[in-house]
Amino acid sequence: LRDLPTEVQERAGRNLLAGVAMDEYADDLGRGDFLIRNLLGVDRERGAIAINDYVRVGQTLQFQLRDAEAATEELNALLDRAREAMAGEAAGGLLCACNGRGQGMFGEPDHDAAAVADRLGSVPIAGLFCNGEIGPVGGTPFVHGFTASLALFVPVGEDPER
């Protein structure tokens, strides 16, 4: 951390997290490939850190920095992808946002709900703040922190096979 610019060091003091790679064999890891976990402590004598998860030998761990701009970009990209995947409009949605998000992180209230409205239109949304949100990483569901999970309810067509 000492080699980082002063501004990043200051932000890291309040926002540093650990990202656990879900596929340590992947050639190129990026957004969406890490399960984000809290840093619980540091043992300088042993050169060890503690996080709130089990990490296997050989598994990739990458430090992550909570960042409002990056979180907004990722949320918008996921909402765009959801919109494209739906045939028509959603009938409604349930938005579960971490209590570590909101005005404290984004500087404005209702950030995540506003992003849903902006990207998906006038879909009725119910929501709540959480301390642990369920969502997938690499196709497997996990309990997350500092994230927003959105379940969209899509009307079933007349095709009985759907």
PDB file of N, CA and C in Angstrom, residues 41-50:
ATOM      1  N   GLY A  41      -8.453  -8.439   9.148  1.00  0.00           N
ATOM      2  CA  GLY A  41      -7.270  -8.097   9.918  1.00  0.00           C
ATOM      3  C   GLY A  41      -5.994  -8.415   9.169  1.00  0.00           C
ATOM      4  N   VAL A  42      -4.884  -7.944   9.725  1.00  0.00           N
ATOM      5  CA  VAL A  42      -3.563  -8.148   9.140  1.00  0.00           C
ATOM      6  C   VAL A  42      -2.630  -8.616  10.239  1.00  0.00           C
ATOM      7  N   ASP A  43      -1.842  -9.650   9.955  1.00  0.00           N
ATOM      8  CA  ASP A  43      -0.806 -10.127  10.869  1.00  0.00           C
ATOM      9  C   ASP A  43       0.530  -9.832  10.199  1.00  0.00           C
ATOM     10  N   ARG A  44       1.139  -8.724  10.578  1.00  0.00           N
ATOM     11  CA  ARG A  44       2.382  -8.289   9.927  1.00  0.00           C
ATOM     12  C   ARG A  44       3.528  -9.266  10.194  1.00  0.00           C
ATOM     13  N   GLU A  45       3.561  -9.884  11.383  1.00  0.00           N
ATOM     14  CA  GLU A  45       4.645 -10.814  11.709  1.00  0.00           C
ATOM     15  C   GLU A  45       4.628 -12.033  10.795  1.00  0.00           C
ATOM     16  N   ARG A  46       3.466 -12.539  10.498  1.00  0.00           N
ATOM     17  CA  ARG A  46       3.335 -13.718   9.630  1.00  0.00           C
ATOM     18  C   ARG A  46       3.200 -13.348   8.152  1.00  0.00           C
ATOM     19  N   GLY A  47       2.934 -12.084   7.886  1.00  0.00           N
ATOM     20  CA  GLY A  47       2.683 -11.670   6.510  1.00  0.00           C
ATOM     21  C   GLY A  47       1.365 -12.217   6.005  1.00  0.00           C
ATOM     22  N   ALA A  48       0.352 -12.201   6.871  1.00  0.00           N
ATOM     23  CA  ALA A  48      -0.944 -12.792   6.529  1.00  0.00           C
ATOM     24  C   ALA A  48      -2.059 -11.765   6.685  1.00  0.00           C
ATOM     25  N   ILE A  49      -3.134 -12.003   5.945  1.00  0.00           N
ATOM     26  CA  ILE A  49      -4.349 -11.215   6.110  1.00  0.00           C
ATOM     27  C   ILE A  49      -5.491 -12.175   6.400  1.00  0.00           C
ATOM     28  N   ALA A  50      -6.525 -11.662   7.036  1.00  0.00           N
ATOM     29  CA  ALA A  50      -7.729 -12.454   7.306  1.00  0.00           C
ATOM     30  C   ALA A  50      -8.895 -11.811   6.570  1.00  0.00           C
TER      31      ALA A  50
END
